[in-house]
JSON list of C-alpha atoms in Angstrom, two decimals:
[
{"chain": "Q", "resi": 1, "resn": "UNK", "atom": "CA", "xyz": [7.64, -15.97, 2.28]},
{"chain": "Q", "resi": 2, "resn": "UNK", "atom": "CA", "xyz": [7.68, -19.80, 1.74]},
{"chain": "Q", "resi": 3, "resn": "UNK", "atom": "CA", "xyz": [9.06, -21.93, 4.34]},
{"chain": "Q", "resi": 4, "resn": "UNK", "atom": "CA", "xyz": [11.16, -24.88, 3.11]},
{"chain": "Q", "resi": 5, "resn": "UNK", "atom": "CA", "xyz": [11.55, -27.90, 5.77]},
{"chain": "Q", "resi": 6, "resn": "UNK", "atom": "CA", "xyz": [13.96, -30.19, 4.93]},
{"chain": "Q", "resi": 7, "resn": "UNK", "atom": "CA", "xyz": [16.95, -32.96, 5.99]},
{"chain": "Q", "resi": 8, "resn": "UNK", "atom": "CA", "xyz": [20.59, -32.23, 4.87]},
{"chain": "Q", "resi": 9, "resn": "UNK", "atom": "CA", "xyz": [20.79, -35.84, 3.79]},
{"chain": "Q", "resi": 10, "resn": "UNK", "atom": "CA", "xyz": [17.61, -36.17, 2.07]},
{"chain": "Q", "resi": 11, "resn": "UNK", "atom": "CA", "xyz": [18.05, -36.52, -1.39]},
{"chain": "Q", "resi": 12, "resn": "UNK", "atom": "CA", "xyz": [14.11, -35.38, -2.19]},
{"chain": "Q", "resi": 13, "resn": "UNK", "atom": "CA", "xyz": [14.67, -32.25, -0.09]},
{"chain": "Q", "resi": 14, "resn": "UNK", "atom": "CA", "xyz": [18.29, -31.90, -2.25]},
{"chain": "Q", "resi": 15, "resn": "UNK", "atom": "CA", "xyz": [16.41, -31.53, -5.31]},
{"chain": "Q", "resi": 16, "resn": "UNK", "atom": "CA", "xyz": [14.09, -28.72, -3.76]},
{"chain": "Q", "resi": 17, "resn": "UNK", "atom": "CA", "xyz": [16.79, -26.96, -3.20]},
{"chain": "Q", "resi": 18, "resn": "UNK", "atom": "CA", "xyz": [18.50, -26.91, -6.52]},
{"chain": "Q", "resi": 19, "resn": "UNK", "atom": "CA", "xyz": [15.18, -25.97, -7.92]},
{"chain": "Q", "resi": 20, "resn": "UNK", "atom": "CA", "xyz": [15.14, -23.06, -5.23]},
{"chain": "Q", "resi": 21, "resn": "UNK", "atom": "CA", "xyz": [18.70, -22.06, -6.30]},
{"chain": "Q", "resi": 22, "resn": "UNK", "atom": "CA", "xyz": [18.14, -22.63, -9.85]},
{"chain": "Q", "resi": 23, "resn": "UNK", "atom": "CA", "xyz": [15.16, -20.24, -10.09]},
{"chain": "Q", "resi": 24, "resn": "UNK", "atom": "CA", "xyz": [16.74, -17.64, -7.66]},
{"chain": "Q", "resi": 25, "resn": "UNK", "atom": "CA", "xyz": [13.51, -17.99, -5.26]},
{"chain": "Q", "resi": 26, "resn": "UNK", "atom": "CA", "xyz": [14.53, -17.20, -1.53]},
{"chain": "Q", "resi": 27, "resn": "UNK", "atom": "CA", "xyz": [12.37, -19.78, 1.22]},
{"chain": "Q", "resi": 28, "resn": "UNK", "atom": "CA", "xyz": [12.97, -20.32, 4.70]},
{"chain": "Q", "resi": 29, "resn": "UNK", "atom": "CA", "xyz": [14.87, -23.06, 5.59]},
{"chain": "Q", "resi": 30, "resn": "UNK", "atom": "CA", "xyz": [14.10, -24.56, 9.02]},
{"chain": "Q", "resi": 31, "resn": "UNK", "atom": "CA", "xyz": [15.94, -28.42, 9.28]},
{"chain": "Q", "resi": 32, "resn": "UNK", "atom": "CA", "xyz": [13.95, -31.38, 10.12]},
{"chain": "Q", "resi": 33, "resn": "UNK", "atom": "CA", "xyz": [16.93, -34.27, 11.57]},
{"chain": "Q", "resi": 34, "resn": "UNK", "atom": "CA", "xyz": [15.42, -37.47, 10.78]},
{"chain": "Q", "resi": 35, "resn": "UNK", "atom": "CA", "xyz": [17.66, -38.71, 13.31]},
{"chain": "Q", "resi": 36, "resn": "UNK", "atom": "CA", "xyz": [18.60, -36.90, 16.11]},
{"chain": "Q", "resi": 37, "resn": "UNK", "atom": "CA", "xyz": [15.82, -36.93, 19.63]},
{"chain": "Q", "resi": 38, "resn": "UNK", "atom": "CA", "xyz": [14.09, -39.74, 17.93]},
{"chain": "Q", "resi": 39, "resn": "UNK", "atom": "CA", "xyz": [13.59, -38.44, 14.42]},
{"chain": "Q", "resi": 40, "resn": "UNK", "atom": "CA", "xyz": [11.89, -34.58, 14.22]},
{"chain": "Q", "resi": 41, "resn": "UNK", "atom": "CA", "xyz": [10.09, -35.49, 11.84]},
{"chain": "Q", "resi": 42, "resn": "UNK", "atom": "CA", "xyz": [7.27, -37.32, 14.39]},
{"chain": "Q", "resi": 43, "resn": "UNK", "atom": "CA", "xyz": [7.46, -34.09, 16.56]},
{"chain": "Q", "resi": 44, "resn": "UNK", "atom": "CA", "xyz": [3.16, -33.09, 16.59]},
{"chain": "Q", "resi": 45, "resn": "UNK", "atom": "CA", "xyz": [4.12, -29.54, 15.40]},
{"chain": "Q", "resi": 46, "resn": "UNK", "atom": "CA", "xyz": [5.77, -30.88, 11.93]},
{"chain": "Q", "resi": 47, "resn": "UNK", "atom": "CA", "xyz": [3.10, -33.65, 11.39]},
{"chain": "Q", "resi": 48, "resn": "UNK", "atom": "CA", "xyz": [0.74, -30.47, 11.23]},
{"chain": "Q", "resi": 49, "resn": "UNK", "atom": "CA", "xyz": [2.78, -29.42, 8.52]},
{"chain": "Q", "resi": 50, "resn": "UNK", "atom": "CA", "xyz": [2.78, -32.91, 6.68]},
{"chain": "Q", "resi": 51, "resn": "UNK", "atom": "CA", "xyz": [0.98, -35.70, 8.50]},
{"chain": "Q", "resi": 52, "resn": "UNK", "atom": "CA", "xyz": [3.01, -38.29, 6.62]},
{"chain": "Q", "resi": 53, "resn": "UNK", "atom": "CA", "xyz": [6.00, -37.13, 8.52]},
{"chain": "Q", "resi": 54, "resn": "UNK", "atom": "CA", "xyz": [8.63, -36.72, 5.46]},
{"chain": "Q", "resi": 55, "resn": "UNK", "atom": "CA", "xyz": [10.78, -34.49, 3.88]},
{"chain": "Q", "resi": 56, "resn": "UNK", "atom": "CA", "xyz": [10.51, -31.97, 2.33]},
{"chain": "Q", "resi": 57, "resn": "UNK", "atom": "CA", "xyz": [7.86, -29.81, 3.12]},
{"chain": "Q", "resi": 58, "resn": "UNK", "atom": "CA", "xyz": [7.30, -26.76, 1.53]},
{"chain": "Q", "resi": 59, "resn": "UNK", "atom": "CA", "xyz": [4.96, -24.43, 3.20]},
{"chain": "Q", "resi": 60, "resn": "UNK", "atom": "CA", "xyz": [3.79, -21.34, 1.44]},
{"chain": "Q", "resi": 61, "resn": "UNK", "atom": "CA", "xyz": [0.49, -18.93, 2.68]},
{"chain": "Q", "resi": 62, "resn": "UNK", "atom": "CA", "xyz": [-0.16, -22.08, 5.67]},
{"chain": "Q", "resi": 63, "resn": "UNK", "atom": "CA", "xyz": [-0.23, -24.19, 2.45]},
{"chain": "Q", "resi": 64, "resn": "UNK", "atom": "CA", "xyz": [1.86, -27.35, 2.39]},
{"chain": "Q", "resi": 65, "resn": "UNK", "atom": "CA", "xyz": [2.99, -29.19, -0.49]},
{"chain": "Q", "resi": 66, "resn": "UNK", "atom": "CA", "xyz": [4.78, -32.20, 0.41]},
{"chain": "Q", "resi": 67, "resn": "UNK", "atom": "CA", "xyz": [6.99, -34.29, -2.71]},
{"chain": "Q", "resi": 68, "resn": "UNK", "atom": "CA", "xyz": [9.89, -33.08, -3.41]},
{"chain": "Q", "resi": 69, "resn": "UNK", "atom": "CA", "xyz": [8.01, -33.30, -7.28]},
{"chain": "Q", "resi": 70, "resn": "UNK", "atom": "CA", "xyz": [5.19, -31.47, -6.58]},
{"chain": "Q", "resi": 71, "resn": "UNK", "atom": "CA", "xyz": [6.63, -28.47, -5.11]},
{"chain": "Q", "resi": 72, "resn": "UNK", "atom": "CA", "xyz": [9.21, -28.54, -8.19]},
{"chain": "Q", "resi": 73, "resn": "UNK", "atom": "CA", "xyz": [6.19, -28.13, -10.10]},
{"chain": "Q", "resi": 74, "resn": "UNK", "atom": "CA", "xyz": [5.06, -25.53, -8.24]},
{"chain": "Q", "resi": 75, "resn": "UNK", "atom": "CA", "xyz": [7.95, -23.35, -8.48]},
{"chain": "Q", "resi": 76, "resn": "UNK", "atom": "CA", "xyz": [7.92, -24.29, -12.23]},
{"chain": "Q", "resi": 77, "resn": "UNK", "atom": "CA", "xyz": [4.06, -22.97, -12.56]},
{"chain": "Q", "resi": 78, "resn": "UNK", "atom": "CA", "xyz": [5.02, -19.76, -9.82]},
{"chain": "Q", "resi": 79, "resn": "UNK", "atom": "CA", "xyz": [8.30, -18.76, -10.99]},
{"chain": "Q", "resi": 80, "resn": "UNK", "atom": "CA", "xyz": [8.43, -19.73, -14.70]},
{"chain": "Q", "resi": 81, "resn": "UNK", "atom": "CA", "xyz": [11.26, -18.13, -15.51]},
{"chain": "Q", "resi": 82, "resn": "UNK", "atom": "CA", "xyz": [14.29, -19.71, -15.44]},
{"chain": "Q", "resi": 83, "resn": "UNK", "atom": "CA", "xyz": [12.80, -22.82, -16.61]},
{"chain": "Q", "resi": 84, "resn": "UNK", "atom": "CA", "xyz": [13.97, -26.01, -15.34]},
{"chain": "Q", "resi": 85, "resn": "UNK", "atom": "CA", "xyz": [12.51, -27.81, -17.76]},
{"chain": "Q", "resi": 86, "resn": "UNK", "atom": "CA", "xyz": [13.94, -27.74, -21.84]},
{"chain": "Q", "resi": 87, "resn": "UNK", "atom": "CA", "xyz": [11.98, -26.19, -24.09]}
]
């Protein structure tokens, strides 16, 4: 099971989740606020997760990927079909 964490308002973690819906792929999704009790994201047990303290944060097998990009690519790569990409 893959663990998304992400910010409502985050446009980055947005596009993760299109991707997720687009592709059907089920993940975890545990919210990060940015703003409320001083930002969650600086909280020690999500900078283990992703040191540079952003979202999103896709965690799969204690593996983190952490650009919104590079865990569209790894859906892409995992999941190929639906493509998002045109052929």
């Amino acid at each position: 099971m893959m663990t998304l964490f992400d910010y409502f308002r985050s446009s980055a973690s947005y596009r993760v989740r299109i991707a997720l819906a687009l592709k059907g792929v089920e993940a975890d999704i545990q919210e990060v606020h940015l703003i409320d009790h001083g930002g969650e994201q600086h909280y020690p047990a999500y900078l283990q997760c992703n040191p540079q303290g952003l979202v999103p944060t896709l965690v799969v097998h204690k593996d983190s990927l952490t650009q919104s990009l590079a865990i569209i690519d790894y859906l892409e790569q995992t999941f190929p079909h639906p493509s998002l990409f045109p052929v």
